[in-house]
Short mmCIF file of C-alpha atoms in Angstrom, two decimals:
data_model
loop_
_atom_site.label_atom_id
_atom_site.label_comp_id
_atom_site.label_asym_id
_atom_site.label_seq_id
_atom_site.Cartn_x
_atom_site.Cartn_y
_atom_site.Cartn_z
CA UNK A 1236 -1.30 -29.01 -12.84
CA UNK A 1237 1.06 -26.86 -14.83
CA UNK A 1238 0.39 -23.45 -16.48
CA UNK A 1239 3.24 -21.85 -18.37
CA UNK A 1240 2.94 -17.91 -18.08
CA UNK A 1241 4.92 -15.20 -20.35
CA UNK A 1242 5.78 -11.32 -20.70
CA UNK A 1243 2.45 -11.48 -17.95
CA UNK A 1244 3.14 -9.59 -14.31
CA UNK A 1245 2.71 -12.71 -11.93
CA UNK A 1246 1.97 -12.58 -8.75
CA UNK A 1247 0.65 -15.07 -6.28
CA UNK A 1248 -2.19 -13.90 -3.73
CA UNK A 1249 -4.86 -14.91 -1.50
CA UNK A 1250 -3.56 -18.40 -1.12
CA UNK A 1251 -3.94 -20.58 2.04
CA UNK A 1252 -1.55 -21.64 4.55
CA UNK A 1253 0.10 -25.08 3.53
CA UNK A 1254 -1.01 -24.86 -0.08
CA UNK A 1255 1.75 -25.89 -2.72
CA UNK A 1256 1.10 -24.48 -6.08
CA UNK A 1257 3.15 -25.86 -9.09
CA UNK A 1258 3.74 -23.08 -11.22
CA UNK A 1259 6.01 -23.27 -14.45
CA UNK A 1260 7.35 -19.94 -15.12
CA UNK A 1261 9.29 -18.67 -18.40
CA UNK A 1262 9.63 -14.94 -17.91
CA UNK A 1263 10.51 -13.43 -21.15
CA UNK A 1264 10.97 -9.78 -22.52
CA UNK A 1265 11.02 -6.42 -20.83
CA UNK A 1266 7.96 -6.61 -19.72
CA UNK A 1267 7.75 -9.54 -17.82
CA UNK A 1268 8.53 -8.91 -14.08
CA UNK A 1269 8.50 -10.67 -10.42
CA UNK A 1270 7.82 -8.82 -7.70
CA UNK A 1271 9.07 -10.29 -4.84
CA UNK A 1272 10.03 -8.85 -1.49
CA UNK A 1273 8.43 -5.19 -2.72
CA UNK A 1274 11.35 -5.11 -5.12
CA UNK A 1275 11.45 -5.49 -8.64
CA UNK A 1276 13.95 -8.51 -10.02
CA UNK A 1277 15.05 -7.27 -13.81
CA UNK A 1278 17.48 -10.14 -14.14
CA UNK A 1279 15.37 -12.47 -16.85
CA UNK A 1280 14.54 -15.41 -17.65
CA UNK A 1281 13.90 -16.24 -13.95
CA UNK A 1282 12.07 -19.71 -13.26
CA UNK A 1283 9.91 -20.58 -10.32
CA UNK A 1284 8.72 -24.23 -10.54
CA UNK A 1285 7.28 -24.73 -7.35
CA UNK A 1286 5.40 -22.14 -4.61
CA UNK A 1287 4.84 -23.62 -1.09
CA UNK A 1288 2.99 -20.96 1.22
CA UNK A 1289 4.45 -21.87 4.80
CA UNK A 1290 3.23 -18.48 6.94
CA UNK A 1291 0.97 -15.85 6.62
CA UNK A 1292 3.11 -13.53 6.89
CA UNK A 1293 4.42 -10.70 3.55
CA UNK A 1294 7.93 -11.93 4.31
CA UNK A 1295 9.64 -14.31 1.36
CA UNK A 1296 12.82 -15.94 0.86
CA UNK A 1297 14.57 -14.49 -2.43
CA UNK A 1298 14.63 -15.77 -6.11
CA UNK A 1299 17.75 -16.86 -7.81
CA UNK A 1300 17.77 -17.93 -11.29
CA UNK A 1301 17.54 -21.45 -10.89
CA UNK A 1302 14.91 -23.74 -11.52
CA UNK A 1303 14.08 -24.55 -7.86
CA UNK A 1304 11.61 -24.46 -4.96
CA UNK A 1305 10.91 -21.29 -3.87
CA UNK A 1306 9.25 -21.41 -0.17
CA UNK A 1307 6.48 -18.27 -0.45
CA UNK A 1308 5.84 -16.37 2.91
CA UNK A 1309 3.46 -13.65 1.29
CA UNK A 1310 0.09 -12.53 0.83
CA UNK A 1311 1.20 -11.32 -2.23
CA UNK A 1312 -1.34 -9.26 -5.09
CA UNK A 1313 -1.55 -9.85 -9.06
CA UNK A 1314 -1.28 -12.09 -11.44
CA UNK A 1315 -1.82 -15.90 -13.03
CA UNK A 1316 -2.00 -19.14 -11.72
CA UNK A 1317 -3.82 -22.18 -12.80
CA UNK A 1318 -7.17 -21.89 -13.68
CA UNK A 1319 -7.74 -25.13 -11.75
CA UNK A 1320 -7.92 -23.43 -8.51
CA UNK A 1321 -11.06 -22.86 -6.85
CA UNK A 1322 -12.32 -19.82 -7.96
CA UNK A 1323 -11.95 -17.88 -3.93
CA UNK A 1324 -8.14 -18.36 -4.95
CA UNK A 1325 -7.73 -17.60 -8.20
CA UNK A 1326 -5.35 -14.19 -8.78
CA UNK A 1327 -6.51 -10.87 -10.61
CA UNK A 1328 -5.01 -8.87 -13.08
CA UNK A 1329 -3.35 -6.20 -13.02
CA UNK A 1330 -3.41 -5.38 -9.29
CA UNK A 1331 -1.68 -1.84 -8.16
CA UNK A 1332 1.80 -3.04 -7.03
CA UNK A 1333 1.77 -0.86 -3.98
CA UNK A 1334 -0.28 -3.71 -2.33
CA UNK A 1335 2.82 -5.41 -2.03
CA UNK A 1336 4.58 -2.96 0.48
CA UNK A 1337 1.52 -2.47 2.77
CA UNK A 1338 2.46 -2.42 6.03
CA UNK A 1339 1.19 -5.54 7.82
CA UNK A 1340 -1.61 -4.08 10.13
CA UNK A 1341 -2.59 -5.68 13.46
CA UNK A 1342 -4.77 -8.97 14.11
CA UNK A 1343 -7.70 -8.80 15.39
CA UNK A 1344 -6.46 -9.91 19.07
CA UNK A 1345 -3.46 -7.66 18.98
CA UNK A 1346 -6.21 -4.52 17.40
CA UNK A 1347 -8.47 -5.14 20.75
CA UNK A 1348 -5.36 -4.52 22.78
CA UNK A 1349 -4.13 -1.54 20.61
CA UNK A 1350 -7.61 -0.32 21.09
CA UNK A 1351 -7.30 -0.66 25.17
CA UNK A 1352 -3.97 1.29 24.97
CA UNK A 1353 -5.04 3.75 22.66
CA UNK A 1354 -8.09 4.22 24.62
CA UNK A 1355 -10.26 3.81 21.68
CA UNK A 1356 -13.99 3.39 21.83
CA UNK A 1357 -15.38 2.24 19.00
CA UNK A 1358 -18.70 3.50 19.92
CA UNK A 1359 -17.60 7.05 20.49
CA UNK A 1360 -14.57 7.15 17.76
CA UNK A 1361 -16.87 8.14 14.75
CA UNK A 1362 -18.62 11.01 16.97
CA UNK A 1363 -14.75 12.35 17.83
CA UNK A 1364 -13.82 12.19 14.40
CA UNK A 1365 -17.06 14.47 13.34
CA UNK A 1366 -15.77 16.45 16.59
CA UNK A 1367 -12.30 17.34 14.98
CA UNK A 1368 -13.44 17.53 10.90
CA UNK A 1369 -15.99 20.12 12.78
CA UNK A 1370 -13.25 22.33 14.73
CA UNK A 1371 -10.88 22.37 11.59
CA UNK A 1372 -13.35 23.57 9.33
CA UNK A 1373 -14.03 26.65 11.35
CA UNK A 1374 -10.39 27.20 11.78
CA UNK A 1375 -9.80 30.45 9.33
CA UNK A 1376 -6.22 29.85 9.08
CA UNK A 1377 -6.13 25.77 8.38
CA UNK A 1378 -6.70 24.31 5.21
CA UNK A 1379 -9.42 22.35 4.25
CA UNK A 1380 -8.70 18.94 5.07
CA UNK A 1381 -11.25 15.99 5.42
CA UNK A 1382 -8.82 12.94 5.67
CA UNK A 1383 -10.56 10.95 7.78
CA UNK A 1384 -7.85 8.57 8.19
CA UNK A 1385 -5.15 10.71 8.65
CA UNK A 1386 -7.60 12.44 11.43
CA UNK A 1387 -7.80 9.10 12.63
CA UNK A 1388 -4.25 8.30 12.73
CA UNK A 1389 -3.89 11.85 15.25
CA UNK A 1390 -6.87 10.94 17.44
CA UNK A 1391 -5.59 7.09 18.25
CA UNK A 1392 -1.87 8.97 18.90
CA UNK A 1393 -3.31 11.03 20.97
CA UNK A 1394 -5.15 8.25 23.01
CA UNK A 1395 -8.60 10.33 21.89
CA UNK A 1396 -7.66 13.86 23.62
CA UNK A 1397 -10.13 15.41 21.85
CA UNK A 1398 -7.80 18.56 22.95
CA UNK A 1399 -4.06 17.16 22.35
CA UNK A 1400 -5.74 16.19 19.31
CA UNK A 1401 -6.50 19.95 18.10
CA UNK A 1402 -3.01 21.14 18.71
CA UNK A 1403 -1.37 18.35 17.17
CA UNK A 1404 -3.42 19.18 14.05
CA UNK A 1405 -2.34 22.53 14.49
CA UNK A 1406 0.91 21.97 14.52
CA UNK A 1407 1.16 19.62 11.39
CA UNK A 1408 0.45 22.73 9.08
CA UNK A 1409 1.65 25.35 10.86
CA UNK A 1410 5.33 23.17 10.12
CA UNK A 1411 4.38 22.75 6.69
CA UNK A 1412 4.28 26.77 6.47
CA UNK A 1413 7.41 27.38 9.23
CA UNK A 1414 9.41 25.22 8.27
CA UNK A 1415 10.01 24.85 4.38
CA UNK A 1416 13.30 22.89 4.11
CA UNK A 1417 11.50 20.04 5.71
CA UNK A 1418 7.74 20.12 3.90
CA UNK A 1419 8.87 21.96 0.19
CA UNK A 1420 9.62 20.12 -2.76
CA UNK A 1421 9.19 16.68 -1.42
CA UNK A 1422 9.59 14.74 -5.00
CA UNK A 1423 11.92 12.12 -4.21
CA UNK A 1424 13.00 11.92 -8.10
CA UNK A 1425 15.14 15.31 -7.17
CA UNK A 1426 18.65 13.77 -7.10
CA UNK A 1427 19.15 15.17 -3.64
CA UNK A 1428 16.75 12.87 -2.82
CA UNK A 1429 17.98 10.06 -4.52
CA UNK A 1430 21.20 10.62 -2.94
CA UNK A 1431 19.97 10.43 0.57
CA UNK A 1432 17.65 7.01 -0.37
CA UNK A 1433 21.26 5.54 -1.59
CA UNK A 1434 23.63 6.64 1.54
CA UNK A 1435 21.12 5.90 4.35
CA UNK A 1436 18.24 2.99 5.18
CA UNK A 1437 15.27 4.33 6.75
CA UNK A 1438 12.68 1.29 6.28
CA UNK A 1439 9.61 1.15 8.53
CA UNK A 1440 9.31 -3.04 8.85
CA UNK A 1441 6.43 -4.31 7.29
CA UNK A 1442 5.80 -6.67 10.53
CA UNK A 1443 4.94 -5.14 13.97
CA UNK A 1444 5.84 -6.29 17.39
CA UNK A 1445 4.22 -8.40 19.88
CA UNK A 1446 2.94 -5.30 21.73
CA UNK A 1447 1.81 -4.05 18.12
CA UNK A 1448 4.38 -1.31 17.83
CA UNK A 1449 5.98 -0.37 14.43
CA UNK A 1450 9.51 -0.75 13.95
CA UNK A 1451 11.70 1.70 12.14
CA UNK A 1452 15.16 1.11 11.36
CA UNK A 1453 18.14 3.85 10.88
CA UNK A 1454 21.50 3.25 9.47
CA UNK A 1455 23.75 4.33 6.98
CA UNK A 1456 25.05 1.82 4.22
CA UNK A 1457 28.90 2.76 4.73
CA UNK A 1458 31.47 4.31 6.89
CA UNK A 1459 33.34 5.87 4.00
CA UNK A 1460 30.27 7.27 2.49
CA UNK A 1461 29.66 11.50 2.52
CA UNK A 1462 27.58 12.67 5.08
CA UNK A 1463 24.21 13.05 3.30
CA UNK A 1464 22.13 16.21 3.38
CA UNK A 1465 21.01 16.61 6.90
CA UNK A 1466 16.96 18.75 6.57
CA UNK A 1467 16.80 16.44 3.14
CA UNK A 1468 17.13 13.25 5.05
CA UNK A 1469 14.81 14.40 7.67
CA UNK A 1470 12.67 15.76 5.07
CA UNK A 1471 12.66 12.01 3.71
CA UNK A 1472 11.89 10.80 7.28
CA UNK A 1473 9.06 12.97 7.30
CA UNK A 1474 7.42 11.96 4.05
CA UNK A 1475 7.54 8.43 5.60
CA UNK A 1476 5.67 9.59 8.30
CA UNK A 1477 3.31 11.05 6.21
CA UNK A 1478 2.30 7.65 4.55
CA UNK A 1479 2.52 6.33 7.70
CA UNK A 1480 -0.64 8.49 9.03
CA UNK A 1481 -2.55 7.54 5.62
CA UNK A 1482 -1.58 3.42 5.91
CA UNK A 1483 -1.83 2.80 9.03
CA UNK A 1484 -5.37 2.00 8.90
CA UNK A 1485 -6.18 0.45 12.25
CA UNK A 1486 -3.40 2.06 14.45
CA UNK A 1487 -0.49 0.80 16.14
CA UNK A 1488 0.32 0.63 19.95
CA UNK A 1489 3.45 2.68 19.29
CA UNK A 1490 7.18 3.01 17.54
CA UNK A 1491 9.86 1.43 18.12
CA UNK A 1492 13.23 2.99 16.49
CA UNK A 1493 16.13 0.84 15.85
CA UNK A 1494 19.15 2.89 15.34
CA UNK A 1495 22.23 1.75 14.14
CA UNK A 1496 25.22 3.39 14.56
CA UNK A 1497 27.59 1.07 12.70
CA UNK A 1498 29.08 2.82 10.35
CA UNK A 1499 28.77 6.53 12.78
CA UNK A 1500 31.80 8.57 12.53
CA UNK A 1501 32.74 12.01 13.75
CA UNK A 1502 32.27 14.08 10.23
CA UNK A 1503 28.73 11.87 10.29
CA UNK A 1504 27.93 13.63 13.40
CA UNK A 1505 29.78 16.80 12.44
CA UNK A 1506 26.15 17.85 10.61
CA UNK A 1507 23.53 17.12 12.82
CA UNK A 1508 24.34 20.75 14.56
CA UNK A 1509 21.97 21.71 17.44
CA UNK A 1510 19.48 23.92 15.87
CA UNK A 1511 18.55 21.26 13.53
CA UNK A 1512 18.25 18.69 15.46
CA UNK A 1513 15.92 20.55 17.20
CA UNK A 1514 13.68 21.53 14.62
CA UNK A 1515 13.87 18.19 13.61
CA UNK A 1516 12.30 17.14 17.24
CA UNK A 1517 10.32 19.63 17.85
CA UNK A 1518 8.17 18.72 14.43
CA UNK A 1519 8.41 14.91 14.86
CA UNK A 1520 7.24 15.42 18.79
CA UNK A 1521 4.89 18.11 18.35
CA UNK A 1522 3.43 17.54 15.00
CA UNK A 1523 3.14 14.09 14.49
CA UNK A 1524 1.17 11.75 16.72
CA UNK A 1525 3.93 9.83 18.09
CA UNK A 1526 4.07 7.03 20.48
CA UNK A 1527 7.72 6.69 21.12
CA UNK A 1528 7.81 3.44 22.78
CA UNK A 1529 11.65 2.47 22.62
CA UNK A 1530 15.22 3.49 20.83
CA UNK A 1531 17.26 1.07 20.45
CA UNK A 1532 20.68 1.93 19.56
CA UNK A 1533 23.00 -1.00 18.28
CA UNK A 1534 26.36 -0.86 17.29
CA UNK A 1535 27.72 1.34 20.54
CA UNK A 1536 30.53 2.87 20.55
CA UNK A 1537 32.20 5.77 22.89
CA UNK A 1538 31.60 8.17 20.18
CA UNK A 1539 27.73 7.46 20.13
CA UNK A 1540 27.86 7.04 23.98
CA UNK A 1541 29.42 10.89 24.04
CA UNK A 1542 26.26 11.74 21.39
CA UNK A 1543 23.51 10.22 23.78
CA UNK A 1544 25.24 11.81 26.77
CA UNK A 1545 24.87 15.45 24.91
CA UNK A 1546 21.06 14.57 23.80
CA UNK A 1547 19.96 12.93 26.90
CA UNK A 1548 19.72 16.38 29.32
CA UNK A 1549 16.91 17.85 26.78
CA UNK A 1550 15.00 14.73 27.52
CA UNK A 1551 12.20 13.74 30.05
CA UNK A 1552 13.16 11.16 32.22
CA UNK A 1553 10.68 8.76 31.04
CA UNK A 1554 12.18 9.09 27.24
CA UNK A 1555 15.22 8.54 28.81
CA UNK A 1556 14.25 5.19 30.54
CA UNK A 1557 12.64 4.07 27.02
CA UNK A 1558 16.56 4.32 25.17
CA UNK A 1559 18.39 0.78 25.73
CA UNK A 1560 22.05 0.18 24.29
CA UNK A 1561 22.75 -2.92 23.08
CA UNK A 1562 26.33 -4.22 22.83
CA UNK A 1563 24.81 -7.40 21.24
CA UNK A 1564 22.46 -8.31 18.68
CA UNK A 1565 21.16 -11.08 21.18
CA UNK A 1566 19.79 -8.57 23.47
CA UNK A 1567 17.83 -6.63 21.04
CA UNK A 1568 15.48 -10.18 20.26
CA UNK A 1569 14.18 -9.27 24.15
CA UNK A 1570 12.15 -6.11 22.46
CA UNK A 1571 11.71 -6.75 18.53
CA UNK A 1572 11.00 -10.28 17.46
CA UNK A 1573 13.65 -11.76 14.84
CA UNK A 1574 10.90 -12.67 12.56
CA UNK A 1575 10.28 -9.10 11.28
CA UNK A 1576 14.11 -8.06 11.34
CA UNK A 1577 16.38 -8.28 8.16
CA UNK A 1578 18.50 -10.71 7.49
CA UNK A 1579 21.70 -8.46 8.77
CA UNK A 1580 20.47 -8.27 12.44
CA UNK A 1581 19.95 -12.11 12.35
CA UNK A 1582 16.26 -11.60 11.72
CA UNK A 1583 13.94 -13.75 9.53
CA UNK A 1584 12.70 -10.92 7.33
CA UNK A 1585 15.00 -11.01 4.25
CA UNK A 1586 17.66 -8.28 3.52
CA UNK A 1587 17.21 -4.77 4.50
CA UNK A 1588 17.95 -4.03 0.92
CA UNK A 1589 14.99 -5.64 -0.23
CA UNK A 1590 12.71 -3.85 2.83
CA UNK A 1591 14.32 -0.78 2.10
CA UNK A 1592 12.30 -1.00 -1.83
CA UNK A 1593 9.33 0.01 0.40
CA UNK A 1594 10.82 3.67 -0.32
CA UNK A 1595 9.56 3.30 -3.93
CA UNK A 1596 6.41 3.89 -2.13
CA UNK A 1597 7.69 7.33 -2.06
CA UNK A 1598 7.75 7.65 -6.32
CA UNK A 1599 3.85 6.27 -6.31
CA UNK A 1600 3.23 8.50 -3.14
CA UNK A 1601 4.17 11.62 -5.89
CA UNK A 1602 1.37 13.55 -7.24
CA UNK A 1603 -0.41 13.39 -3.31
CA UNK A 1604 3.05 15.12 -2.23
CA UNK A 1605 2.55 17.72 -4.83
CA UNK A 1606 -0.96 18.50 -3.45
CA UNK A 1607 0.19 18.74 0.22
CA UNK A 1608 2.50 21.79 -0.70
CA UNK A 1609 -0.94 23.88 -0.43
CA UNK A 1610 -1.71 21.68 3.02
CA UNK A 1611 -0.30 24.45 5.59
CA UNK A 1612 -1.46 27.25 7.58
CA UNK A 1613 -1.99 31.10 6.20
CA UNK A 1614 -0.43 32.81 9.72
CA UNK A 1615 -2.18 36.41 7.95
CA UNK A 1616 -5.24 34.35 8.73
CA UNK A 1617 -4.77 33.14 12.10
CA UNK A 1618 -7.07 34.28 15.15
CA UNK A 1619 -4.44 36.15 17.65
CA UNK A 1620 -0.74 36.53 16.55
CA UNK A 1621 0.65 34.75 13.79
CA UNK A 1622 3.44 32.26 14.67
CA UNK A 1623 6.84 32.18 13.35
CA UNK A 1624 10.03 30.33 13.70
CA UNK A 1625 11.28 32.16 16.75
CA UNK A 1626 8.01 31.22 18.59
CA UNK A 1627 8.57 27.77 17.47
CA UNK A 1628 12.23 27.02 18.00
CA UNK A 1629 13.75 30.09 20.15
CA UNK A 1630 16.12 32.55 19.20
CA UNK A 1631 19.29 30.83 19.48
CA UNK A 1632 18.53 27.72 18.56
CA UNK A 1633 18.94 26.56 22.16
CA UNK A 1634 17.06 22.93 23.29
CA UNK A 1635 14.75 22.74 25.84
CA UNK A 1636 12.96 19.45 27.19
CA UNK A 1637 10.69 18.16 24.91
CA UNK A 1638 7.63 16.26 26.20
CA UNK A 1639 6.85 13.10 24.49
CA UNK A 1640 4.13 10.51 25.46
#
């Protein structure tokens, strides 16, 4: 069984563990593309002549342009393979390419433990969902917003405080209209942008931990690169988030941040001054449903030791407990399974390079960012006294402990 394919988008889907699926592949012309590892290879002809499906996992081993067996790890979306197949396995056309950088959601076992920690009830979640959509709507200073997934996405981070729930809600537009150099012009085409996507990885991994947690990994790409705009790069982390609340469709126990401080040096550091640090915390803590479950910080050095030291006092003690330095790799394997990691922290999960194409997300993600500029609070409209910066973030700037679940 042979089929010879050209200038068609190919992609292999829906196929079953332990299938092998010759496919003869002459990819010809500019536009004739593989997708592969959410990234798009250019470099043509490129030849697969045999796909063997060995997980079910969205993980794959790269492409090089030799004829050769490729082994397949991916549920991946479009395209054409033999017509012999049974029909259950045959690929569409023309599938949008964003399926390929979905983030893997949970089984079903790991969902009905997600659900215990969450303290989700699926026989009550619909009712609190009408609960909240009913509150916002007869809030004269919120927009209208009827994202029931996004709602979602706040109710299961707020294990179902119906409550925590309002003022978390609150607090995502009320930052959109405080605090503009975070939640303006998010277009990542603006060569700021662009700028900050090349100096700095800041991949969520497609795979999830044992516990279900998401993993989110932070590093720059070089020691001897500039310090990249500081409230653009958390603007970036932001939008992330923000795709995060719509794609997470069934919830995740928590996050787990991986930060690596590598390539850290004092002028890196120099930037990240106090008051916008803050702000940054303050949003990500009190605006986003976040389940900080555990930092890991790899990489150590007496530098970032003297940075944790200065951070740590404007902590909770529990958030403290949940930071764990790692002077080798090894240890980290303990907390995040090497299967989902990149290739560069000895992981199983190809190079961060390629998981770090999940920010062309980001370009698709475009035209919804546009919208959300109108997503915020009018303060003129709000029942009481309106709330500004200095209500939000003090007067000088000063921390105080935040309060994180």
């Amino acid at each position: 069984m042979k089929t010879s394919v050209k200038n068609t988008l190919l992609i292999v889907t829906q196929i079953c563990v332990g299938d092998q699926i010759p496919v003869s592949f002459a990819a010809q012309g500019p536009n004739c593309r593989i997708f592969q590892e959410a990234r798009v290879i250019d470099e043509l002809p490129i030849l697969i002549k045999k796909a063997i499906i060995t997980s079910n996992c969205y993980d794959t081993e790269c492409m090089n342009r030799q004829r050769r067996e490729v082994p397949i790890k991916l549920r991946l979306s479009t395209g054409i393979i033999s017509q012999e197949l049974p029909a259950e396995k045959r690929v569409v056309r023309n599938t949008n390419i964003k399926k390929l950088m979905l983030l893997i959601q949970p089984t079903d076992e790991m969902s009905k433990q997600i659900r215990v920690e969450l303290n989700e009830n699926a026989a009550t979640r619909d009712k609190d969902l009408e609960m909240i959509k009913e509150w916002l709507a007869k809030q004269p200073h919120l927009p209208k917003f009827d994202d029931d997934q996004r709602i979602m996405t706040f109710l299961r981070g707020c294990k179902f405080s119906l409550e925590k729930c309002k003022r978390k809600l609150d607090m995502y537009f009320t930052m959109r209209a405080i605090v503009p150099e975070f939640f303006s012009n998010r277009d990542i085409t603006r060569p700021v942008l662009q700028e900050v996507a090349k100096l700095v990885h800041l991949p969520p991994l497609r795979g999830l931990t044992h516990k279900g947690c998401r993993v989110i990994i932070m590093r720059g790409v070089d020691k001897d690169i500039p310090t990249p705009n500081i409230p653009e790069a958390m603007k970036t982390v932001f939008m992330i988030g923000d795709i995060r609340l719509k794609e997470e469709e069934h919830g995740v126990a928590g996050d787990v941040y991986i930060l690596d401080a590598a390539v850290a040096t004092p002028i890196h550091f120099a930037k990240f001054t106090p008051p916008i640090v803050k702000k940054f915390l303050v949003c990500a803590m009190e605006a986003y449903p976040v389940k900080l479950k555990e930092v890991h910080v790899i990489n150590i050095s007496p530098l970032v030791d003297t940075i944790l030291n200065f951070v740590k006092p404007f902590l909770k003690e529990k958030i403290r407990n949940r930071i764990f330095m790692h002077s080798d790799i090894k240890t980290l394997y303990d907390y995040v399974p090497r299967e989902i990691l990149p290739t560069e922290y000895g992981g199983d999960a190809g190079p961060i390079q390629n998981i770090h194409m999940w920010m062309k997300k980001l370009e698709e993600y475009g035209p919804w960012f546009a919208e959300q500029e109108a997503m915020k609070t009018n303060e003129a409209l709000r029942p009481g006294k309106p709330k500004t910066q200095d209500d939000l973030f003090g007067l000088d700037g000063s921390f105080r402990q935040l309060s994180i679940d």
